[in-house]
CSV table of C-alpha atoms and ligand atoms in Angstrom, one decimal:
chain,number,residue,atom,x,y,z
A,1,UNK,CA,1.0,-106.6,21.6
A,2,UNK,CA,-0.8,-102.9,21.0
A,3,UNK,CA,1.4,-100.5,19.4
A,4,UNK,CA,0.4,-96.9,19.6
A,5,UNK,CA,2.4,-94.8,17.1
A,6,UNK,CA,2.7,-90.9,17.7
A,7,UNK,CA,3.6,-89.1,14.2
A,8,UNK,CA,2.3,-90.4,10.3
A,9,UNK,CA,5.3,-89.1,8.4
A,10,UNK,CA,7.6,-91.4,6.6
A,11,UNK,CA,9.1,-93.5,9.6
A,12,UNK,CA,5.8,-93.4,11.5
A,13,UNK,CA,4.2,-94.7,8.3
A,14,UNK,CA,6.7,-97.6,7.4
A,15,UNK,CA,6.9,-98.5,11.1
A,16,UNK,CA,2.8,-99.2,11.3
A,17,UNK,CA,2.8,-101.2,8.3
A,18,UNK,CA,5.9,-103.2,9.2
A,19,UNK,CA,4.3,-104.1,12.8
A,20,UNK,CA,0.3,-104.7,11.2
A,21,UNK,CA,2.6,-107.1,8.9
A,22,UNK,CA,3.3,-109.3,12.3
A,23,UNK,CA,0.1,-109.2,13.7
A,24,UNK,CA,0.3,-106.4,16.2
A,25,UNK,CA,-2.4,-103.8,17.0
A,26,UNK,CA,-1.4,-100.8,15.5
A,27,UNK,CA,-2.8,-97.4,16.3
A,28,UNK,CA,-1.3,-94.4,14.5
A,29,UNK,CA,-2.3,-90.9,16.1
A,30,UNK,CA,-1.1,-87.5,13.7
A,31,UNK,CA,-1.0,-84.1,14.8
A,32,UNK,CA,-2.1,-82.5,11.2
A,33,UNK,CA,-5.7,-83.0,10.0
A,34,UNK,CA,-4.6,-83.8,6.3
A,35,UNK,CA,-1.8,-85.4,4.5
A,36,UNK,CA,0.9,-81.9,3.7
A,37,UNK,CA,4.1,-82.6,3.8
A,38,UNK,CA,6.7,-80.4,4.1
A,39,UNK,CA,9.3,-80.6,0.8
A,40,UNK,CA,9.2,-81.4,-2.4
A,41,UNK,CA,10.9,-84.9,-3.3
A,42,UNK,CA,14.0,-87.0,-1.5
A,43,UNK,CA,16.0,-89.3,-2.9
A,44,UNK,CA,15.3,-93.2,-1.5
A,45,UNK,CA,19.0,-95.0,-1.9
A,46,UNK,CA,18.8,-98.7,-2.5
A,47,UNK,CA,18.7,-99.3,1.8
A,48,UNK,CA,15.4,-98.0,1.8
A,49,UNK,CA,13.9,-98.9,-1.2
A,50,UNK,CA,14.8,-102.3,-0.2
A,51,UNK,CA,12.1,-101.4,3.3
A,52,UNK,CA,9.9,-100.5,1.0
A,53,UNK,CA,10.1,-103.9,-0.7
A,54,UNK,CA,9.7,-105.4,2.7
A,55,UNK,CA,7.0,-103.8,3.5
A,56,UNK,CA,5.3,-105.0,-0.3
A,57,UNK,CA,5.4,-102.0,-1.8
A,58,UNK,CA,8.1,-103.2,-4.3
A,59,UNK,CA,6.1,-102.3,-7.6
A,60,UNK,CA,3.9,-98.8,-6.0
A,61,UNK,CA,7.9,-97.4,-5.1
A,62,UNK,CA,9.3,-98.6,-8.9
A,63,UNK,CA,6.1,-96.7,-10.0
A,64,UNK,CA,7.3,-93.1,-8.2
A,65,UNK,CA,10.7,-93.6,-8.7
A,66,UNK,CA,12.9,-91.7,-11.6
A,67,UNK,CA,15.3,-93.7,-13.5
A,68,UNK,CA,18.9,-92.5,-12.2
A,69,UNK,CA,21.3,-94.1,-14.9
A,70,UNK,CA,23.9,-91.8,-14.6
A,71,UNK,CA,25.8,-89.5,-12.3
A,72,UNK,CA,27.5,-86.4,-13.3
A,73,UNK,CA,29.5,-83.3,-11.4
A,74,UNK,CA,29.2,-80.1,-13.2
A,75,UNK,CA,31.5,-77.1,-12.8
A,76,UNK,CA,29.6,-74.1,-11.6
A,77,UNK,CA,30.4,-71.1,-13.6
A,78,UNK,CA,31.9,-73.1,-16.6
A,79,UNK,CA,29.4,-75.4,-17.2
A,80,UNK,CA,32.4,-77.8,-18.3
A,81,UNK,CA,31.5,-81.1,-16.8
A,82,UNK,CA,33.7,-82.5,-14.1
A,83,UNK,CA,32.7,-85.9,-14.6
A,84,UNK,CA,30.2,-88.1,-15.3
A,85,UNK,CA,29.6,-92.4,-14.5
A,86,UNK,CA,26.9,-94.9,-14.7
A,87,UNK,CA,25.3,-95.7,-11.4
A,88,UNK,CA,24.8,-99.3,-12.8
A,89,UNK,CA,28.0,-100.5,-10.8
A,90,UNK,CA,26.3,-99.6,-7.6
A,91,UNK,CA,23.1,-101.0,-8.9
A,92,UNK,CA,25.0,-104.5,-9.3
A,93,UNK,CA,27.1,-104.4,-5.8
A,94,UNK,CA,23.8,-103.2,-3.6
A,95,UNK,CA,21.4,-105.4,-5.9
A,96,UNK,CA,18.6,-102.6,-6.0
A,97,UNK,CA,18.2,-99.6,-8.2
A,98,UNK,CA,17.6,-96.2,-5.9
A,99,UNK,CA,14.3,-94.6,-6.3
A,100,UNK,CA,14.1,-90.7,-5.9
A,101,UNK,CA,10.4,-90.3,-5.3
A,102,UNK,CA,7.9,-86.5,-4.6
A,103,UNK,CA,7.3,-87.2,-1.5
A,104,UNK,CA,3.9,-85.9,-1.2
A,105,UNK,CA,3.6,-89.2,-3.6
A,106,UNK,CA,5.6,-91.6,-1.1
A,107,UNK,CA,3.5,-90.1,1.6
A,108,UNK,CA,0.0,-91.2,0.2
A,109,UNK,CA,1.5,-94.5,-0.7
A,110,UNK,CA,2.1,-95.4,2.8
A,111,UNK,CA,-0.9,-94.1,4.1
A,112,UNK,CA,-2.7,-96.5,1.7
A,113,UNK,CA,-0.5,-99.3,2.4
A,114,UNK,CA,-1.6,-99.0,6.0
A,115,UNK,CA,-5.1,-97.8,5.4
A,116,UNK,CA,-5.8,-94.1,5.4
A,117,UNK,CA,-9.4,-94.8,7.1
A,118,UNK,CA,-6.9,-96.1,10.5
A,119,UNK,CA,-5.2,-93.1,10.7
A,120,UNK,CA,-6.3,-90.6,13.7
A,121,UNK,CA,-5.7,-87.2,12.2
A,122,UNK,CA,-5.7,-84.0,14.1
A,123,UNK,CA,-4.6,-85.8,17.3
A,124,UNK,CA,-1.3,-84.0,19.0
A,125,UNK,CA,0.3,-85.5,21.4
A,126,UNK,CA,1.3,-83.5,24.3
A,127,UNK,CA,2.8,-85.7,27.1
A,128,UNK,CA,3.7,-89.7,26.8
A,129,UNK,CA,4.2,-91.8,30.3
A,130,UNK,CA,5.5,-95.3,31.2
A,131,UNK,CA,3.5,-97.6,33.2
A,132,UNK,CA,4.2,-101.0,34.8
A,133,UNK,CA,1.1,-102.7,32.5
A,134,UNK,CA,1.1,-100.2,30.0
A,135,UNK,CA,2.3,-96.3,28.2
A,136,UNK,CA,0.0,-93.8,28.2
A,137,UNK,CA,-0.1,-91.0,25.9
A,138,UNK,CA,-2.2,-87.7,26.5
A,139,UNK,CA,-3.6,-85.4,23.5
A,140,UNK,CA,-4.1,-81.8,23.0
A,141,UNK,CA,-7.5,-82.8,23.0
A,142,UNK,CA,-8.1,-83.9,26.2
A,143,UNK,CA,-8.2,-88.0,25.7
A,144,UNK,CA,-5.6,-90.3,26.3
A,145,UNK,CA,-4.6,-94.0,24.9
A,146,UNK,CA,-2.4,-96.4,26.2
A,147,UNK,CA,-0.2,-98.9,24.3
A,148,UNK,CA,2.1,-102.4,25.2
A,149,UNK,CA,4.4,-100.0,23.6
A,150,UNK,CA,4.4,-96.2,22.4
A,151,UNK,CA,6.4,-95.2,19.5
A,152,UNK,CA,7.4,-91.7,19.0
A,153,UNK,CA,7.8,-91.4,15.4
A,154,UNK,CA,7.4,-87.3,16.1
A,155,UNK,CA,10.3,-85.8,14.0
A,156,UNK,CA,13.1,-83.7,14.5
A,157,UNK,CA,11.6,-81.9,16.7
A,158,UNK,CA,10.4,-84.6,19.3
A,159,UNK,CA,8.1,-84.6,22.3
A,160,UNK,CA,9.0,-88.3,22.8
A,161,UNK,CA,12.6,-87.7,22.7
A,162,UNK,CA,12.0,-85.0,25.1
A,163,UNK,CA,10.5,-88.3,27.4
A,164,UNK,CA,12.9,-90.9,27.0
A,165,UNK,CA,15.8,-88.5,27.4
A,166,UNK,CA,14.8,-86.7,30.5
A,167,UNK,CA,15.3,-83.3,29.2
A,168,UNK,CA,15.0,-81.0,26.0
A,169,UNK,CA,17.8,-81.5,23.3
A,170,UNK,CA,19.7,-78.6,21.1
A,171,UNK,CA,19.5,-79.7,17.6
A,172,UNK,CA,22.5,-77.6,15.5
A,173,UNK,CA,22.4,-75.8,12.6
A,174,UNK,CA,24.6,-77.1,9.9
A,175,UNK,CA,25.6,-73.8,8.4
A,176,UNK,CA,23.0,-73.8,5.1
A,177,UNK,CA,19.6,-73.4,3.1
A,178,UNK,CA,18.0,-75.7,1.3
A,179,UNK,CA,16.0,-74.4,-1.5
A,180,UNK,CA,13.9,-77.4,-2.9
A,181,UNK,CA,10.8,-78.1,-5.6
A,182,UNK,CA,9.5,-80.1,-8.2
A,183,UNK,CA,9.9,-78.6,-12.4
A,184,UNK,CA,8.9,-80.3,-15.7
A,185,UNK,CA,12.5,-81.9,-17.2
A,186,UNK,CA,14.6,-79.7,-18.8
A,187,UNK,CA,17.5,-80.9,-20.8
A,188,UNK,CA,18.9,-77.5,-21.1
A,189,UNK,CA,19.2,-78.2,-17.1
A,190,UNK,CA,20.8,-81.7,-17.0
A,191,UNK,CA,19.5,-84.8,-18.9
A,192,UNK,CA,16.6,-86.4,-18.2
A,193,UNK,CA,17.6,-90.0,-16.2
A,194,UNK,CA,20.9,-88.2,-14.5
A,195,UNK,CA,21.2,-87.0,-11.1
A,196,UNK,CA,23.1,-83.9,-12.3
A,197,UNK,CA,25.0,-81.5,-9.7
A,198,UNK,CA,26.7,-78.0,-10.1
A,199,UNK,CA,29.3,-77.0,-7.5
A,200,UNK,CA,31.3,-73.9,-6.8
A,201,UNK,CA,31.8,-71.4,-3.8
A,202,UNK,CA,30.3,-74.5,-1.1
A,203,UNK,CA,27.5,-74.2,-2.8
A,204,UNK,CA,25.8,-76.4,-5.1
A,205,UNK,CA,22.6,-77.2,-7.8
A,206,UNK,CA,21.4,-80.3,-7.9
A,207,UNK,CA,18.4,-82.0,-10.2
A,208,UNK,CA,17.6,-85.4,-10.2
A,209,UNK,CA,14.3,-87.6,-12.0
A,210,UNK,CA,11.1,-88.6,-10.5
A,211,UNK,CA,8.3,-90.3,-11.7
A,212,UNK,CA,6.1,-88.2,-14.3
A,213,UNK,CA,8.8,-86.1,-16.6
A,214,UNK,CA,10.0,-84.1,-13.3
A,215,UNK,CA,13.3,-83.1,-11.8
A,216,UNK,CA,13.5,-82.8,-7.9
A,217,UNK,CA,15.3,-79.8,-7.8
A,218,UNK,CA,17.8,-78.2,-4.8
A,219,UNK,CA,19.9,-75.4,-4.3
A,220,UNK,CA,22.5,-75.2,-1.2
A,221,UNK,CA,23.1,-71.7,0.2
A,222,UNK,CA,25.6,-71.6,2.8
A,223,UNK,CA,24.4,-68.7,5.1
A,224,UNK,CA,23.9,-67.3,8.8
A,225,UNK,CA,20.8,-69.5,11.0
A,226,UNK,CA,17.1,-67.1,10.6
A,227,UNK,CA,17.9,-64.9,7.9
A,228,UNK,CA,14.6,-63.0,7.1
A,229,UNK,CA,12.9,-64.6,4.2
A,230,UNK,CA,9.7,-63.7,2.8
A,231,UNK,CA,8.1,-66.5,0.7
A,232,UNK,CA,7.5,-66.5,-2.8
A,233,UNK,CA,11.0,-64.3,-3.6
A,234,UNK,CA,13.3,-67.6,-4.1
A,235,UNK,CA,13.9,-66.7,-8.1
A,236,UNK,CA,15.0,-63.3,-6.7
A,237,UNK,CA,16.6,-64.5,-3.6
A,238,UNK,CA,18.3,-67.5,-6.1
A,239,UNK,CA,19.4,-65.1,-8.6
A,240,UNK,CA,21.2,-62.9,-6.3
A,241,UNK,CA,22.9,-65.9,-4.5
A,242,UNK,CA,23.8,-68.3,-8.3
A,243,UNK,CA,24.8,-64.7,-10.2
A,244,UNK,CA,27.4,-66.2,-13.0
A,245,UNK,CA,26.9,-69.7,-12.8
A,246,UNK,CA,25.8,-71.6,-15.7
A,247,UNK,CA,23.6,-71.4,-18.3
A,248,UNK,CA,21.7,-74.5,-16.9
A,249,UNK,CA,21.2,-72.8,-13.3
A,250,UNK,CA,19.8,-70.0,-14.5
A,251,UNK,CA,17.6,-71.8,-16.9
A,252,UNK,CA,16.3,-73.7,-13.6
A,253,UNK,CA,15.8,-70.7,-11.6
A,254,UNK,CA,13.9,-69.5,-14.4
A,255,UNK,CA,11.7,-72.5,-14.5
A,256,UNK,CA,11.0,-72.6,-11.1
A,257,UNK,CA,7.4,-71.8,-9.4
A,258,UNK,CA,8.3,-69.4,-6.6
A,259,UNK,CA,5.1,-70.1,-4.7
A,260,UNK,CA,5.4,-73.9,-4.5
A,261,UNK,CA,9.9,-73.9,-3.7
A,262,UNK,CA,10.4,-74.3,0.0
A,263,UNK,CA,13.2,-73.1,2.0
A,264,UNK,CA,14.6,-74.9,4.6
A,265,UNK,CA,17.2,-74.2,7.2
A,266,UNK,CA,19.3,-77.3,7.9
A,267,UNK,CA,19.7,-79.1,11.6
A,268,UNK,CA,20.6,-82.3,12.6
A,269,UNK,CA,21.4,-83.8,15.8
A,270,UNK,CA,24.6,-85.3,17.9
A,271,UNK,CA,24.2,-88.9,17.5
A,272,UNK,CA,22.1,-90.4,20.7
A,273,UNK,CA,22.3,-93.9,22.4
A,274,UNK,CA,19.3,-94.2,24.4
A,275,UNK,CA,16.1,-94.6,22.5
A,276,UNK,CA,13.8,-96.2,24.6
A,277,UNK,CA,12.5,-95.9,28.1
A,278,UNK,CA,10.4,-98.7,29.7
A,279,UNK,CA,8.0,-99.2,26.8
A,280,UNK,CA,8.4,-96.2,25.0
A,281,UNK,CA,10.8,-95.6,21.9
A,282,UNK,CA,11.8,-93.3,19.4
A,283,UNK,CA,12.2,-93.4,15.4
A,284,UNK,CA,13.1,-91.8,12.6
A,285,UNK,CA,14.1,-88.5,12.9
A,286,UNK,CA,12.9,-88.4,16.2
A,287,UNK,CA,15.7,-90.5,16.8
A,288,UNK,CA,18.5,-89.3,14.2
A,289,UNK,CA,17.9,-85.9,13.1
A,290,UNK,CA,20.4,-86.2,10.0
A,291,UNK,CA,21.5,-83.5,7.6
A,292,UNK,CA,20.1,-84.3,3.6
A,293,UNK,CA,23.9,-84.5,2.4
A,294,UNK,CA,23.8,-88.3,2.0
A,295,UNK,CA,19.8,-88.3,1.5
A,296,UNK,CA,20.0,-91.0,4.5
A,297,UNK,CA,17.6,-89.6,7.0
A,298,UNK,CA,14.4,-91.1,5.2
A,299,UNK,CA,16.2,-94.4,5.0
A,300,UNK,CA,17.3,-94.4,8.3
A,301,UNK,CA,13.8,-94.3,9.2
A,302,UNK,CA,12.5,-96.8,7.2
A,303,UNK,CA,15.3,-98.9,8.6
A,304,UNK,CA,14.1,-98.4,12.0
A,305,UNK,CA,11.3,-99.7,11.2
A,306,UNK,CA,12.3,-103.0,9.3
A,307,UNK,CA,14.5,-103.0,12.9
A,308,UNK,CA,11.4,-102.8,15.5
A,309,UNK,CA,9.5,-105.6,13.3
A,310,UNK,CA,11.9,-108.3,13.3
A,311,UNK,CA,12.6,-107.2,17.2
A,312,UNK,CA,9.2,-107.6,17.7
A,313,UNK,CA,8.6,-110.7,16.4
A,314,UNK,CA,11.7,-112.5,18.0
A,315,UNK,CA,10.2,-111.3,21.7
A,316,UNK,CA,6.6,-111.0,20.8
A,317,UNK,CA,5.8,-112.1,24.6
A,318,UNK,CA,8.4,-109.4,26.4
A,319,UNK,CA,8.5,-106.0,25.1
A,320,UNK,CA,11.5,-104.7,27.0
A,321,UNK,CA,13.4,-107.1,25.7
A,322,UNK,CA,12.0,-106.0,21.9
A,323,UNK,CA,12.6,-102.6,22.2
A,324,UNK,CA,16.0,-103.3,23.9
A,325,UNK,CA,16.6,-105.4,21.0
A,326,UNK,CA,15.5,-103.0,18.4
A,327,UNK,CA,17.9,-100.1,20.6
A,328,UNK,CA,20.9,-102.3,19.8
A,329,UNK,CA,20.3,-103.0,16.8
A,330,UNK,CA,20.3,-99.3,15.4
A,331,UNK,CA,21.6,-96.9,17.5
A,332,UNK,CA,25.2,-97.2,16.1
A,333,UNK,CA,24.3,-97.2,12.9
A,334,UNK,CA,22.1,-94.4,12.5
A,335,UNK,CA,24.6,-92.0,14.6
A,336,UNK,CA,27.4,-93.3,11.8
A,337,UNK,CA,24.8,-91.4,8.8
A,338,UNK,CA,24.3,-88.6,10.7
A,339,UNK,CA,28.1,-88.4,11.3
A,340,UNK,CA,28.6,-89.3,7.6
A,341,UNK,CA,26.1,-86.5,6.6
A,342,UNK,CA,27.7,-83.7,8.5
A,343,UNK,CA,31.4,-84.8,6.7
A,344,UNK,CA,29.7,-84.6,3.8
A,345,UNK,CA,28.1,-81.2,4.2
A,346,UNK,CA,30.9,-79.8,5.6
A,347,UNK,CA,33.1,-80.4,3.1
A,348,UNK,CA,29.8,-79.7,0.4
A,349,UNK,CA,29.3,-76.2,2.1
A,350,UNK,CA,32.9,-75.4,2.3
A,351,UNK,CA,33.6,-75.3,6.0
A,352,UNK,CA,37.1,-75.9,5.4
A,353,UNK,CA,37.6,-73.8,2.1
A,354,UNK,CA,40.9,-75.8,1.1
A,355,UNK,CA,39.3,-79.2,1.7
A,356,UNK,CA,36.6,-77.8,-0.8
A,357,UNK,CA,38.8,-77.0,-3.4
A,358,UNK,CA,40.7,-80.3,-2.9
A,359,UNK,CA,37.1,-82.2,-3.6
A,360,UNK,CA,36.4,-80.1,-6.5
A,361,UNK,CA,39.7,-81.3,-7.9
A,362,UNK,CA,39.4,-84.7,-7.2
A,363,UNK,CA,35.8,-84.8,-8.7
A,364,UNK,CA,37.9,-84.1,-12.4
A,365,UNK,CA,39.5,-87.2,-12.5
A,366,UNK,CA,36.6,-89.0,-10.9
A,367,UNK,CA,35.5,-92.0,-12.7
A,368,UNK,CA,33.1,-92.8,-10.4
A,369,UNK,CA,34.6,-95.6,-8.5
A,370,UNK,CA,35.1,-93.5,-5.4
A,371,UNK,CA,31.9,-91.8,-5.3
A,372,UNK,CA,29.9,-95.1,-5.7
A,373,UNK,CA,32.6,-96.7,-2.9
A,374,UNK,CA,31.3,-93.8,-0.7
A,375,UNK,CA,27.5,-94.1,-1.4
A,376,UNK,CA,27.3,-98.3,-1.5
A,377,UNK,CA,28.9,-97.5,2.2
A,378,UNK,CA,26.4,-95.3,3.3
A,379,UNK,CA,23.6,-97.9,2.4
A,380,UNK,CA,25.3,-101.3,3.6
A,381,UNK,CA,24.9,-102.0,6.9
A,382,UNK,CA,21.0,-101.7,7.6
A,383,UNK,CA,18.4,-104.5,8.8
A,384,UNK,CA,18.2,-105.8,5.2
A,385,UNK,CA,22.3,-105.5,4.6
B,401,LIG,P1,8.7,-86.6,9.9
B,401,LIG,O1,8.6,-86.8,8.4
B,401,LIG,O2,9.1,-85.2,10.4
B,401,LIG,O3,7.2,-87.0,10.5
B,401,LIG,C1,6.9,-86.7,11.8
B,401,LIG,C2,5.4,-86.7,11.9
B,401,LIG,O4,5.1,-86.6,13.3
B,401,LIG,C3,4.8,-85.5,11.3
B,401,LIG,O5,3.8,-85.8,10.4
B,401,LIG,C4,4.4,-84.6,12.4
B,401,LIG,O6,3.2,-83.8,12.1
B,401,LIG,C5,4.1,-85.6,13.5
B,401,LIG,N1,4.1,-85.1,14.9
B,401,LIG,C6,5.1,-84.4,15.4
B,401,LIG,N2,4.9,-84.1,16.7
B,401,LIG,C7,3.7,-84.7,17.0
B,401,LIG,C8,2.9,-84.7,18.1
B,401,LIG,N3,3.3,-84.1,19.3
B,401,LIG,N4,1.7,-85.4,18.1
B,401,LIG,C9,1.3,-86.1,16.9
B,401,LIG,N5,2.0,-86.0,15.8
B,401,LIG,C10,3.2,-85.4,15.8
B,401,LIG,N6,16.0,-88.4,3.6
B,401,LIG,C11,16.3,-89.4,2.7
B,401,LIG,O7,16.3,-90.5,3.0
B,401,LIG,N7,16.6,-89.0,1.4
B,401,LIG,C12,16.7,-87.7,1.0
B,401,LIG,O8,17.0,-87.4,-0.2
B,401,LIG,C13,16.3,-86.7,2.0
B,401,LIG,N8,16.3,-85.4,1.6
B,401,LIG,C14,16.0,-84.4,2.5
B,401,LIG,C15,16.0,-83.1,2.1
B,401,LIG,C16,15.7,-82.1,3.0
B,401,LIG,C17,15.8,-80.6,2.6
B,401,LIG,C18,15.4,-82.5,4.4
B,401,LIG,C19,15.1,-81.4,5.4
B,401,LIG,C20,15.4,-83.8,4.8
B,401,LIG,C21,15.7,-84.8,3.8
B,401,LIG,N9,15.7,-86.1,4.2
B,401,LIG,C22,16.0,-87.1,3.3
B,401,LIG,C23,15.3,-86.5,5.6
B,401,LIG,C24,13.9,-87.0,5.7
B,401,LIG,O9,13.0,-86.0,5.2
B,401,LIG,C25,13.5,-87.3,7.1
B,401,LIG,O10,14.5,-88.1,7.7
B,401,LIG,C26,12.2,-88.0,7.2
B,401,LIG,O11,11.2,-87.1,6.8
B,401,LIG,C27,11.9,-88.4,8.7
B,401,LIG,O12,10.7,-89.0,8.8
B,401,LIG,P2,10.0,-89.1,10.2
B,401,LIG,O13,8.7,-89.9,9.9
B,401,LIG,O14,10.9,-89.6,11.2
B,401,LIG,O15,9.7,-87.6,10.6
């Protein structure tokens, strides 16, 4: 079986390896010409890191990951903290630690796990077609390929979903900004192996570790969709928005670097429940466009692709019936994170400002056990449980 892959980003990535693990064909076709991706770190929660196992990259992921050991809440303009728990009690129930990883860092570690010299760079898809013997996808370029199966591993913003839908989609914006980037450890900002967050207002300040002495950093800024923003202002634009919070924010808006924090608006996408047509598919976000509240949209992609490799391999002579059985096998439960996410965000960003508030007080008698309840749910339920 050939199996042409449109998109090298995380899901892409995972989804070549797993199916060059099983013997098939891979080609993997990227629109970019070099390896730039877009943010700064995410957070891989035990379900994925446990792909990434799969996939034998067990000790490269230990070696990006930060050391979470604890969890902690922090209120925003006291500083008091709200609570604070180990995460070892998840560690034991899910039987793997969670990595946070830069992603630039996960990025290259894929690409070399599948061989960086295979990957067609600069090639951008522009239409994909079923065929009785065969898909056929078409480049900017001019040249086609064709594949026992295509799959569109394109991102949020996918051609191949465009395909196997019949028509265009309208992703929705979840109400917020995502400032996000990568400082040196500060313990004047949270300690250095705690995933430390500051709420107030539907807002929030997160850091958490990565490999190396770094925080990943993020600030949430609940505002209208394609406010002007000129890049290289986020101090100023993060002062004016985190005025009188706590000593630690501003000592991480001070230590940021301006030129390197991104700024993202925040979409996701109605959950979906056709992802293939004929022999084409989608994955990843292509296929879940899922808000970052639960940090499950990365995971969900490298689930996918655990997913399409045992599929594979239990009809490696009819690939209908592998992608059919790779469509069951997900659809459900990736729409359940993205539905998960957007609870989450919602009450995060304050949609409903009383549920807020009720969250905020139930996060100072938090001992843990419900947050870990909530977060050990997210990550059961995937190909590798
Ligand atoms: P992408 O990473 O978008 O890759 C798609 C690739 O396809 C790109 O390289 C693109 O160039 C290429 N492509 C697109 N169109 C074409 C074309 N026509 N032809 C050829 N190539 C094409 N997830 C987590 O698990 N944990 C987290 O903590 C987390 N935090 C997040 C924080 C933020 C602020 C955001 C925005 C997302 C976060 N996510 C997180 C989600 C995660 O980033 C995505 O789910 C993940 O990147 C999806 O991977 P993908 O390979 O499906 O898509």
């Amino acid at each position: 079986m050939k199996a042409v892959i449109i998109g090298a980003g995380m899901g892409g990535l995972s989804a070549a390896i797993a199916l060059k693990q099983i013997g098939l064909d891979v080609e993997v076709y990227e629109q970019v010409t070099e390896n730039k991706p877009v943010g700064a770190a995410i957070s891989v929660w035990s379900n994925g890191v446990k792909c990434l196992n799969h996939l034998g990259l067990e000790a490269e992921t230990a070696a990006l990951g930060g050391i979470v050991d604890t969890m902690s809440y922090v209120d925003a303009f006291t500083g008091e903290t709200m609570c604070r728990f180990s995460m070892q009690p998840l560690i034991d129930e899910v039987g793997q630690r969670p990595y946070p990883v830069a992603r630039a860092e996960l990025q290259l570690m894929l690409m070399k796990a599948y061989g960086m010299e295979d990957i067609n760079f600069g090639k951008k898809m522009i239409s994909v077609t079923d065929g009785p013997e065969a898909a056929t996808v078409e480049f900017a370029d001019g040249t086609t390929v064709t594949g026992d199966i295509v799959i569109g591993a394109d991102g949020a913003k996918s051609l191949t979903r465009e395909y196997v839908l019949g028509a265009p989609v309208e992703r929705r914006y979840a109400g917020y900004v995502n400032f996000n980037g990568l400082v040196e450890v500060d313990e004047a900002v949270g300690p250095a192996t705690e995933w430390t967050t500051y709420v107030g207002d539907g807002k929030r300040v997160s850091v958490m570790p990565i490999a190396d002495n770094r925080f990943y950093f993020f600030f949430d800024v609940p505002m209208p969709e394609g406010e002007p923003y000129e890049r290289g202002t986020a101090r100023e634009v993060l002062a004016e928005n985190f005025a009188g919070w706590a000593p630690g924010v501003q000592r991480l808006i001070e230590k940021l670097n301006p030129a390197t924090t991104n700024r993202v608006e925040i979409l996701d996408l109605d959950p979906f429940h056709t992802w293939v047509k004929g022999r084409v598919a989608v994955l990843g976000d292509a296929a879940h466009n899922t808000t970052p509240d639960i940090g499950q949209g990365g995971c969900s992609a490298m689930e996918d692709a655990v997913a399409l490799q045992f599929a594979c391999k239990e009809h490696s002579d009819d690939v209908y019936a592998a992608l059919a059985a790779y469509e069951s096998s997900r659809t459900e439960r990736a729409g359940d994170l993205v539905l998960r996410a957007r609870r989450r965000c919602d009450v995060t960003h304050a949609k409903d400002p009383e549920a807020t508030a009720a969250w905020y007080d139930e996060l100072r008698s938090e001992d843990g056990t419900r947050i870990i309840r909530g977060i050990v749910a997210n990550i059961i339920g995937g190909p590798l449980t």
